[in-house]
Amino acid sequence: MATSASPESPTPVDFWFDPVCPWTWLTSRWILDVAGRRPLEVSWHVMSLSVLNENRLDELPERIRTLMGEAWAPVRVLTAARLAHGPEVLEPLYTALGARYHLREQPKNRATLEAALRDTGLPVELAAAGDTDRYDEELRASHARGITLVGQEVGSPIIAVPGADASSDPVAFFGPVVNPAPKGEDAARLWDGVLTVASAPNFFEIKRTRTGGPDFSRRTRPPTPRW
């Protein structure tokens, strides 16, 4: 979890993600770009849209219910990988999965999980974790840590940064939702602005309606589910 940074040290940033969310993928590419331009140290954590929505499945469209079923296996595999190989494997495995899900439009099945594990040099046997609830307690704990900081009426991703001083709680927020993900100094300037707004103690929300589907700088399908 993020702690206060000194002027000489990078700002610690905690980033909770569900790999099946296309909007989270765009935000994650943005924060990685920012980390090359601002002194950040990003720690990655798994959250689960399946957990978030498990008590309201009847309210969701059929295609989103189907996605929530498919979303269990990837977060279970990520959790198993973290427990077996350490938290440092989360970002590369997420990048491998996200590239296959969102850029190559590959199915959310066992074969894609195994391919992503091979991409990152991890044992393909970890894909079996997707078919069991063995890791759900740890998965739910990771999810709860992020949700507790920001509240229930959000989705993926969640970002947390240190509070104003060592005694302050972390400042956490949902998003930002960006489409497409800004790059270069545009990415850095957005980070500066988001950090300023998020740190205002009485600020809670600013929003406008999304138009079109997620833009991965290639042809994309246009669905815009509410995450």
PDB file of C-alpha atoms in Angstrom:
ATOM      1  CA  MET A   1       0.000   0.000   0.000  1.00  0.00           C
ATOM      2  CA  ALA A   2       1.186   3.473  -0.785  1.00  0.00           C
ATOM      3  CA  THR A   3       2.998   5.472   1.918  1.00  0.00           C
ATOM      4  CA  SER A   4       4.103   9.076   1.887  1.00  0.00           C
ATOM      5  CA  ALA A   5       6.974   9.983  -0.416  1.00  0.00           C
ATOM      6  CA  SER A   6       9.883  12.227   0.462  1.00  0.00           C
ATOM      7  CA  PRO A   7      10.931  14.959  -1.995  1.00  0.00           C
ATOM      8  CA  GLU A   8      13.788  12.694  -3.108  1.00  0.00           C
ATOM      9  CA  SER A   9      11.739   9.518  -3.588  1.00  0.00           C
ATOM     10  CA  PRO A  10       9.156   8.493  -6.182  1.00  0.00           C
ATOM     11  CA  THR A  11       5.471   8.868  -5.386  1.00  0.00           C
ATOM     12  CA  PRO A  12       4.064   5.417  -4.565  1.00  0.00           C
ATOM     13  CA  VAL A  13       0.935   4.615  -6.567  1.00  0.00           C
ATOM     14  CA  ASP A  14      -1.317   1.598  -5.955  1.00  0.00           C
ATOM     15  CA  PHE A  15      -3.255   0.469  -9.030  1.00  0.00           C
ATOM     16  CA  TRP A  16      -6.109  -2.059  -8.763  1.00  0.00           C
ATOM     17  CA  PHE A  17      -7.213  -3.652 -12.038  1.00  0.00           C
ATOM     18  CA  ASP A  18      -9.424  -6.305 -13.580  1.00  0.00           C
ATOM     19  CA  PRO A  19      -7.768  -7.502 -16.798  1.00  0.00           C
ATOM     20  CA  VAL A  20     -10.995  -8.002 -18.758  1.00  0.00           C
ATOM     21  CA  CYS A  21     -11.994  -4.325 -18.539  1.00  0.00           C
ATOM     22  CA  PRO A  22     -11.030  -2.433 -21.720  1.00  0.00           C
ATOM     23  CA  TRP A  23     -11.231   0.961 -20.004  1.00  0.00           C
ATOM     24  CA  THR A  24      -8.855  -0.226 -17.285  1.00  0.00           C
ATOM     25  CA  TRP A  25      -6.432  -1.340 -19.979  1.00  0.00           C
ATOM     26  CA  LEU A  26      -6.377   2.188 -21.405  1.00  0.00           C
ATOM     27  CA  THR A  27      -5.827   3.704 -17.948  1.00  0.00           C
ATOM     28  CA  SER A  28      -3.035   1.234 -17.217  1.00  0.00           C
ATOM     29  CA  ARG A  29      -1.191   2.159 -20.420  1.00  0.00           C
ATOM     30  CA  TRP A  30      -1.563   5.813 -19.418  1.00  0.00           C
ATOM     31  CA  ILE A  31      -0.112   5.299 -15.920  1.00  0.00           C
ATOM     32  CA  LEU A  32       2.828   3.363 -17.369  1.00  0.00           C
ATOM     33  CA  ASP A  33       3.520   6.250 -19.722  1.00  0.00           C
ATOM     34  CA  VAL A  34       3.285   8.695 -16.795  1.00  0.00           C
ATOM     35  CA  ALA A  35       5.737   6.570 -14.777  1.00  0.00           C
ATOM     36  CA  GLY A  36       8.358   7.280 -17.444  1.00  0.00           C
ATOM     37  CA  ARG A  37       7.838  11.052 -17.107  1.00  0.00           C
ATOM     38  CA  ARG A  38       7.045  11.615 -13.428  1.00  0.00           C
ATOM     39  CA  PRO A  39       8.742  10.007 -10.390  1.00  0.00           C
ATOM     40  CA  LEU A  40       6.208   7.242  -9.704  1.00  0.00           C
ATOM     41  CA  GLU A  41       6.545   3.773  -8.240  1.00  0.00           C
ATOM     42  CA  VAL A  42       3.483   1.773  -9.282  1.00  0.00           C
ATOM     43  CA  SER A  43       2.354  -1.279  -7.286  1.00  0.00           C
ATOM     44  CA  TRP A  44      -0.209  -3.484  -9.001  1.00  0.00           C
ATOM     45  CA  HIS A  45      -3.145  -5.196  -7.290  1.00  0.00           C
ATOM     46  CA  VAL A  46      -5.935  -7.446  -8.520  1.00  0.00           C
ATOM     47  CA  MET A  47      -9.588  -6.489  -8.165  1.00  0.00           C
ATOM     48  CA  SER A  48     -12.558  -8.356  -9.600  1.00  0.00           C
ATOM     49  CA  LEU A  49     -15.557  -7.094 -11.528  1.00  0.00           C
ATOM     50  CA  SER A  50     -17.100 -10.530 -10.943  1.00  0.00           C
ATOM     51  CA  VAL A  51     -16.899  -9.975  -7.187  1.00  0.00           C
ATOM     52  CA  LEU A  52     -18.129  -6.398  -7.549  1.00  0.00           C
ATOM     53  CA  ASN A  53     -21.193  -7.482  -9.522  1.00  0.00           C
ATOM     54  CA  GLU A  54     -21.949 -10.886  -8.003  1.00  0.00           C
ATOM     55  CA  ASN A  55     -25.000  -9.654  -6.065  1.00  0.00           C
ATOM     56  CA  ARG A  56     -26.537  -7.777  -8.995  1.00  0.00           C
ATOM     57  CA  LEU A  57     -26.120 -10.192 -11.910  1.00  0.00           C
ATOM     58  CA  ASP A  58     -29.870 -10.314 -12.527  1.00  0.00           C
ATOM     59  CA  GLU A  59     -29.800  -6.566 -13.255  1.00  0.00           C
ATOM     60  CA  LEU A  60     -27.111  -6.839 -15.943  1.00  0.00           C
ATOM     61  CA  PRO A  61     -27.548  -7.467 -19.686  1.00  0.00           C
ATOM     62  CA  GLU A  62     -26.927 -11.038 -20.765  1.00  0.00           C
ATOM     63  CA  ARG A  63     -23.649 -10.241 -22.521  1.00  0.00           C
ATOM     64  CA  ILE A  64     -22.291  -8.591 -19.352  1.00  0.00           C
ATOM     65  CA  ARG A  65     -23.396 -11.590 -17.247  1.00  0.00           C
ATOM     66  CA  THR A  66     -21.473 -13.782 -19.674  1.00  0.00           C
ATOM     67  CA  LEU A  67     -18.402 -11.569 -19.339  1.00  0.00           C
ATOM     68  CA  MET A  68     -18.627 -11.697 -15.537  1.00  0.00           C
ATOM     69  CA  GLY A  69     -18.515 -15.486 -15.780  1.00  0.00           C
ATOM     70  CA  GLU A  70     -15.446 -15.340 -18.028  1.00  0.00           C
ATOM     71  CA  ALA A  71     -13.771 -12.794 -15.741  1.00  0.00           C
ATOM     72  CA  TRP A  72     -13.231 -15.176 -12.809  1.00  0.00           C
ATOM     73  CA  ALA A  73     -10.429 -17.228 -14.354  1.00  0.00           C
ATOM     74  CA  PRO A  74      -8.012 -14.378 -15.234  1.00  0.00           C
ATOM     75  CA  VAL A  75      -8.094 -12.795 -11.764  1.00  0.00           C
ATOM     76  CA  ARG A  76      -7.693 -16.196 -10.107  1.00  0.00           C
ATOM     77  CA  VAL A  77      -4.650 -16.923 -12.272  1.00  0.00           C
ATOM     78  CA  LEU A  78      -3.155 -13.503 -11.529  1.00  0.00           C
ATOM     79  CA  THR A  79      -3.686 -14.108  -7.812  1.00  0.00           C
ATOM     80  CA  ALA A  80      -2.084 -17.536  -7.986  1.00  0.00           C
ATOM     81  CA  ALA A  81       0.869 -16.114  -9.914  1.00  0.00           C
ATOM     82  CA  ARG A  82       1.392 -13.385  -7.324  1.00  0.00           C
ATOM     83  CA  LEU A  83       1.308 -15.857  -4.446  1.00  0.00           C
ATOM     84  CA  ALA A  84       3.727 -18.234  -6.168  1.00  0.00           C
ATOM     85  CA  HIS A  85       6.124 -15.760  -7.789  1.00  0.00           C
ATOM     86  CA  GLY A  86       5.699 -12.417  -6.042  1.00  0.00           C
ATOM     87  CA  PRO A  87       3.868  -9.158  -6.786  1.00  0.00           C
ATOM     88  CA  GLU A  88       6.421  -8.165  -9.427  1.00  0.00           C
ATOM     89  CA  VAL A  89       4.834 -10.626 -11.906  1.00  0.00           C
ATOM     90  CA  LEU A  90       1.448  -8.887 -11.886  1.00  0.00           C
ATOM     91  CA  GLU A  91       2.218  -6.056 -14.307  1.00  0.00           C
ATOM     92  CA  PRO A  92       3.928  -8.173 -16.985  1.00  0.00           C
ATOM     93  CA  LEU A  93       1.238 -10.861 -16.777  1.00  0.00           C
ATOM     94  CA  TYR A  94      -1.493  -8.222 -16.931  1.00  0.00           C
ATOM     95  CA  THR A  95       0.216  -6.624 -19.936  1.00  0.00           C
ATOM     96  CA  ALA A  96       0.398 -10.008 -21.676  1.00  0.00           C
ATOM     97  CA  LEU A  97      -3.254 -10.767 -20.939  1.00  0.00           C
ATOM     98  CA  GLY A  98      -4.473  -7.285 -21.843  1.00  0.00           C
ATOM     99  CA  ALA A  99      -2.641  -7.278 -25.146  1.00  0.00           C
ATOM    100  CA  ARG A 100      -4.283 -10.572 -26.065  1.00  0.00           C
ATOM    101  CA  TYR A 101      -7.769  -9.638 -24.831  1.00  0.00           C
ATOM    102  CA  HIS A 102      -7.995  -6.048 -26.012  1.00  0.00           C
ATOM    103  CA  LEU A 103      -5.541  -5.610 -28.884  1.00  0.00           C
ATOM    104  CA  ARG A 104      -5.695  -9.058 -30.487  1.00  0.00           C
ATOM    105  CA  GLU A 105      -9.322  -9.716 -29.425  1.00  0.00           C
ATOM    106  CA  GLN A 106      -8.493 -13.243 -28.295  1.00  0.00           C
ATOM    107  CA  PRO A 107     -11.080 -15.227 -26.311  1.00  0.00           C
ATOM    108  CA  LYS A 108     -11.070 -15.242 -22.525  1.00  0.00           C
ATOM    109  CA  ASN A 109     -10.359 -18.943 -22.260  1.00  0.00           C
ATOM    110  CA  ARG A 110      -7.741 -21.358 -20.944  1.00  0.00           C
ATOM    111  CA  ALA A 111      -5.645 -21.243 -24.131  1.00  0.00           C
ATOM    112  CA  THR A 112      -5.257 -17.447 -23.923  1.00  0.00           C
ATOM    113  CA  LEU A 113      -4.297 -17.679 -20.248  1.00  0.00           C
ATOM    114  CA  GLU A 114      -1.645 -20.275 -21.056  1.00  0.00           C
ATOM    115  CA  ALA A 115      -0.300 -18.148 -23.912  1.00  0.00           C
ATOM    116  CA  ALA A 116      -0.012 -15.097 -21.645  1.00  0.00           C
ATOM    117  CA  LEU A 117       1.799 -17.155 -19.012  1.00  0.00           C
ATOM    118  CA  ARG A 118       4.272 -18.316 -21.667  1.00  0.00           C
ATOM    119  CA  ASP A 119       4.700 -14.693 -22.782  1.00  0.00           C
ATOM    120  CA  THR A 120       5.904 -13.799 -19.284  1.00  0.00           C
ATOM    121  CA  GLY A 121       7.987 -16.913 -18.618  1.00  0.00           C
ATOM    122  CA  LEU A 122       5.602 -18.227 -15.969  1.00  0.00           C
ATOM    123  CA  PRO A 123       4.561 -21.882 -15.658  1.00  0.00           C
ATOM    124  CA  VAL A 124       1.556 -22.651 -17.849  1.00  0.00           C
ATOM    125  CA  GLU A 125       0.297 -24.895 -15.055  1.00  0.00           C
ATOM    126  CA  LEU A 126      -0.837 -21.721 -13.285  1.00  0.00           C
ATOM    127  CA  ALA A 127      -3.718 -21.559 -15.776  1.00  0.00           C
ATOM    128  CA  ALA A 128      -5.381 -24.348 -13.803  1.00  0.00           C
ATOM    129  CA  ALA A 129      -6.009 -21.833 -11.012  1.00  0.00           C
ATOM    130  CA  GLY A 130      -8.721 -20.316 -13.189  1.00  0.00           C
ATOM    131  CA  ASP A 131     -10.879 -23.411 -12.751  1.00  0.00           C
ATOM    132  CA  THR A 132     -10.889 -23.459  -8.942  1.00  0.00           C
ATOM    133  CA  ASP A 133     -11.955 -21.224  -6.076  1.00  0.00           C
ATOM    134  CA  ARG A 134      -8.774 -22.104  -4.156  1.00  0.00           C
ATOM    135  CA  TYR A 135      -7.439 -18.536  -4.449  1.00  0.00           C
ATOM    136  CA  ASP A 136     -10.716 -16.688  -3.980  1.00  0.00           C
ATOM    137  CA  GLU A 137     -10.099 -15.717  -0.354  1.00  0.00           C
ATOM    138  CA  GLU A 138      -6.890 -13.895  -1.282  1.00  0.00           C
ATOM    139  CA  LEU A 139      -8.519 -12.467  -4.430  1.00  0.00           C
ATOM    140  CA  ARG A 140     -11.417 -11.085  -2.407  1.00  0.00           C
ATOM    141  CA  ALA A 141      -9.030  -9.621   0.162  1.00  0.00           C
ATOM    142  CA  SER A 142      -7.079  -7.783  -2.541  1.00  0.00           C
ATOM    143  CA  HIS A 143     -10.329  -6.548  -4.084  1.00  0.00           C
ATOM    144  CA  ALA A 144     -11.626  -5.387  -0.691  1.00  0.00           C
ATOM    145  CA  ARG A 145      -8.487  -3.381   0.042  1.00  0.00           C
ATOM    146  CA  GLY A 146      -9.086  -1.235  -3.022  1.00  0.00           C
ATOM    147  CA  ILE A 147     -12.859  -0.955  -2.641  1.00  0.00           C
ATOM    148  CA  THR A 148     -12.567  -0.037   1.036  1.00  0.00           C
ATOM    149  CA  LEU A 149     -10.448   2.968   0.082  1.00  0.00           C
ATOM    150  CA  VAL A 150     -12.787   4.332  -2.573  1.00  0.00           C
ATOM    151  CA  GLY A 151     -16.297   2.945  -1.908  1.00  0.00           C
ATOM    152  CA  GLN A 152     -18.725   0.541  -3.563  1.00  0.00           C
ATOM    153  CA  GLU A 153     -20.164   2.762  -6.313  1.00  0.00           C
ATOM    154  CA  VAL A 154     -17.150   2.439  -8.602  1.00  0.00           C
ATOM    155  CA  GLY A 155     -15.489  -0.051 -10.910  1.00  0.00           C
ATOM    156  CA  SER A 156     -12.055  -0.866 -12.279  1.00  0.00           C
ATOM    157  CA  PRO A 157      -9.481   0.674 -12.067  1.00  0.00           C
ATOM    158  CA  ILE A 158      -8.822   2.123  -8.625  1.00  0.00           C
ATOM    159  CA  ILE A 159      -5.759   4.276  -8.000  1.00  0.00           C
ATOM    160  CA  ALA A 160      -4.464   5.225  -4.536  1.00  0.00           C
ATOM    161  CA  VAL A 161      -1.730   7.721  -3.666  1.00  0.00           C
ATOM    162  CA  PRO A 162      -0.405   8.953  -0.301  1.00  0.00           C
ATOM    163  CA  GLY A 163      -2.341  11.505   1.703  1.00  0.00           C
ATOM    164  CA  ALA A 164      -1.060  14.930   2.609  1.00  0.00           C
ATOM    165  CA  ASP A 165       1.175  13.595   5.382  1.00  0.00           C
ATOM    166  CA  ALA A 166       2.282  10.349   6.979  1.00  0.00           C
ATOM    167  CA  SER A 167      -0.752  10.258   9.285  1.00  0.00           C
ATOM    168  CA  SER A 168      -3.279  10.744   6.480  1.00  0.00           C
ATOM    169  CA  ASP A 169      -5.248   7.997   4.828  1.00  0.00           C
ATOM    170  CA  PRO A 170      -4.359   7.278   1.189  1.00  0.00           C
ATOM    171  CA  VAL A 171      -6.270   9.267  -1.394  1.00  0.00           C
ATOM    172  CA  ALA A 172      -8.073   6.852  -3.720  1.00  0.00           C
ATOM    173  CA  PHE A 173     -10.194   7.371  -6.812  1.00  0.00           C
ATOM    174  CA  PHE A 174     -11.840   5.436  -9.628  1.00  0.00           C
ATOM    175  CA  GLY A 175     -10.347   5.996 -13.054  1.00  0.00           C
ATOM    176  CA  PRO A 176      -9.504   8.192 -14.759  1.00  0.00           C
ATOM    177  CA  VAL A 177     -11.350   6.842 -17.779  1.00  0.00           C
ATOM    178  CA  VAL A 178      -9.388   7.943 -20.849  1.00  0.00           C
ATOM    179  CA  ASN A 179     -10.105   7.220 -24.487  1.00  0.00           C
ATOM    180  CA  PRO A 180      -7.685   6.925 -26.139  1.00  0.00           C
ATOM    181  CA  ALA A 181      -4.900   6.828 -23.559  1.00  0.00           C
ATOM    182  CA  PRO A 182      -2.876  10.062 -23.732  1.00  0.00           C
ATOM    183  CA  LYS A 183       0.862   9.795 -24.252  1.00  0.00           C
ATOM    184  CA  GLY A 184       3.944  11.896 -23.637  1.00  0.00           C
ATOM    185  CA  GLU A 185       3.540  15.229 -21.934  1.00  0.00           C
ATOM    186  CA  ASP A 186      -0.230  15.017 -22.429  1.00  0.00           C
ATOM    187  CA  ALA A 187      -0.199  11.935 -20.182  1.00  0.00           C
ATOM    188  CA  ALA A 188       1.975  13.659 -17.589  1.00  0.00           C
ATOM    189  CA  ARG A 189      -0.162  16.806 -17.509  1.00  0.00           C
ATOM    190  CA  LEU A 190      -3.313  14.730 -17.020  1.00  0.00           C
ATOM    191  CA  TRP A 191      -1.655  12.960 -14.083  1.00  0.00           C
ATOM    192  CA  ASP A 192      -0.768  16.301 -12.503  1.00  0.00           C
ATOM    193  CA  GLY A 193      -4.353  17.486 -12.855  1.00  0.00           C
ATOM    194  CA  VAL A 194      -5.946  14.271 -11.625  1.00  0.00           C
ATOM    195  CA  LEU A 195      -3.650  14.229  -8.606  1.00  0.00           C
ATOM    196  CA  THR A 196      -4.568  17.828  -7.776  1.00  0.00           C
ATOM    197  CA  VAL A 197      -8.310  17.203  -8.059  1.00  0.00           C
ATOM    198  CA  ALA A 198      -8.205  13.883  -6.196  1.00  0.00           C
ATOM    199  CA  SER A 199      -6.329  15.420  -3.285  1.00  0.00           C
ATOM    200  CA  ALA A 200      -9.005  18.098  -2.706  1.00  0.00           C
ATOM    201  CA  PRO A 201     -10.723  16.862   0.488  1.00  0.00           C
ATOM    202  CA  ASN A 202     -14.256  17.912  -0.527  1.00  0.00           C
ATOM    203  CA  PHE A 203     -14.071  16.752  -4.149  1.00  0.00           C
ATOM    204  CA  PHE A 204     -15.967  13.594  -5.124  1.00  0.00           C
ATOM    205  CA  GLU A 205     -16.899  13.423  -8.788  1.00  0.00           C
ATOM    206  CA  ILE A 206     -16.586  14.974 -12.228  1.00  0.00           C
ATOM    207  CA  LYS A 207     -17.951  13.124 -15.241  1.00  0.00           C
ATOM    208  CA  ARG A 208     -19.200  13.304 -18.804  1.00  0.00           C
ATOM    209  CA  THR A 209     -20.809  10.660 -21.007  1.00  0.00           C
ATOM    210  CA  ARG A 210     -18.466   8.396 -22.942  1.00  0.00           C
ATOM    211  CA  THR A 211     -18.974   8.280 -26.707  1.00  0.00           C
ATOM    212  CA  GLY A 212     -18.023   5.207 -28.707  1.00  0.00           C
ATOM    213  CA  GLY A 213     -16.058   2.175 -27.672  1.00  0.00           C
ATOM    214  CA  PRO A 214     -12.526   1.997 -26.275  1.00  0.00           C
ATOM    215  CA  ASP A 215      -9.929   3.286 -28.732  1.00  0.00           C
ATOM    216  CA  PHE A 216      -6.823   1.088 -28.836  1.00  0.00           C
ATOM    217  CA  SER A 217      -5.523   2.978 -31.898  1.00  0.00           C
ATOM    218  CA  ARG A 218      -6.930   0.303 -34.151  1.00  0.00           C
ATOM    219  CA  ARG A 219     -10.392  -0.833 -35.248  1.00  0.00           C
ATOM    220  CA  THR A 220     -12.428  -1.762 -32.194  1.00  0.00           C
ATOM    221  CA  ARG A 221     -15.863  -3.080 -31.458  1.00  0.00           C
ATOM    222  CA  PRO A 222     -18.165  -0.346 -30.130  1.00  0.00           C
ATOM    223  CA  PRO A 223     -19.872  -1.770 -26.992  1.00  0.00           C
ATOM    224  CA  THR A 224     -19.749   0.571 -24.012  1.00  0.00           C
ATOM    225  CA  PRO A 225     -20.733  -1.377 -20.875  1.00  0.00           C
ATOM    226  CA  ARG A 226     -20.886   0.408 -17.529  1.00  0.00           C
ATOM    227  CA  TRP A 227     -17.980  -0.912 -15.449  1.00  0.00           C
TER     228      TRP A 227
END
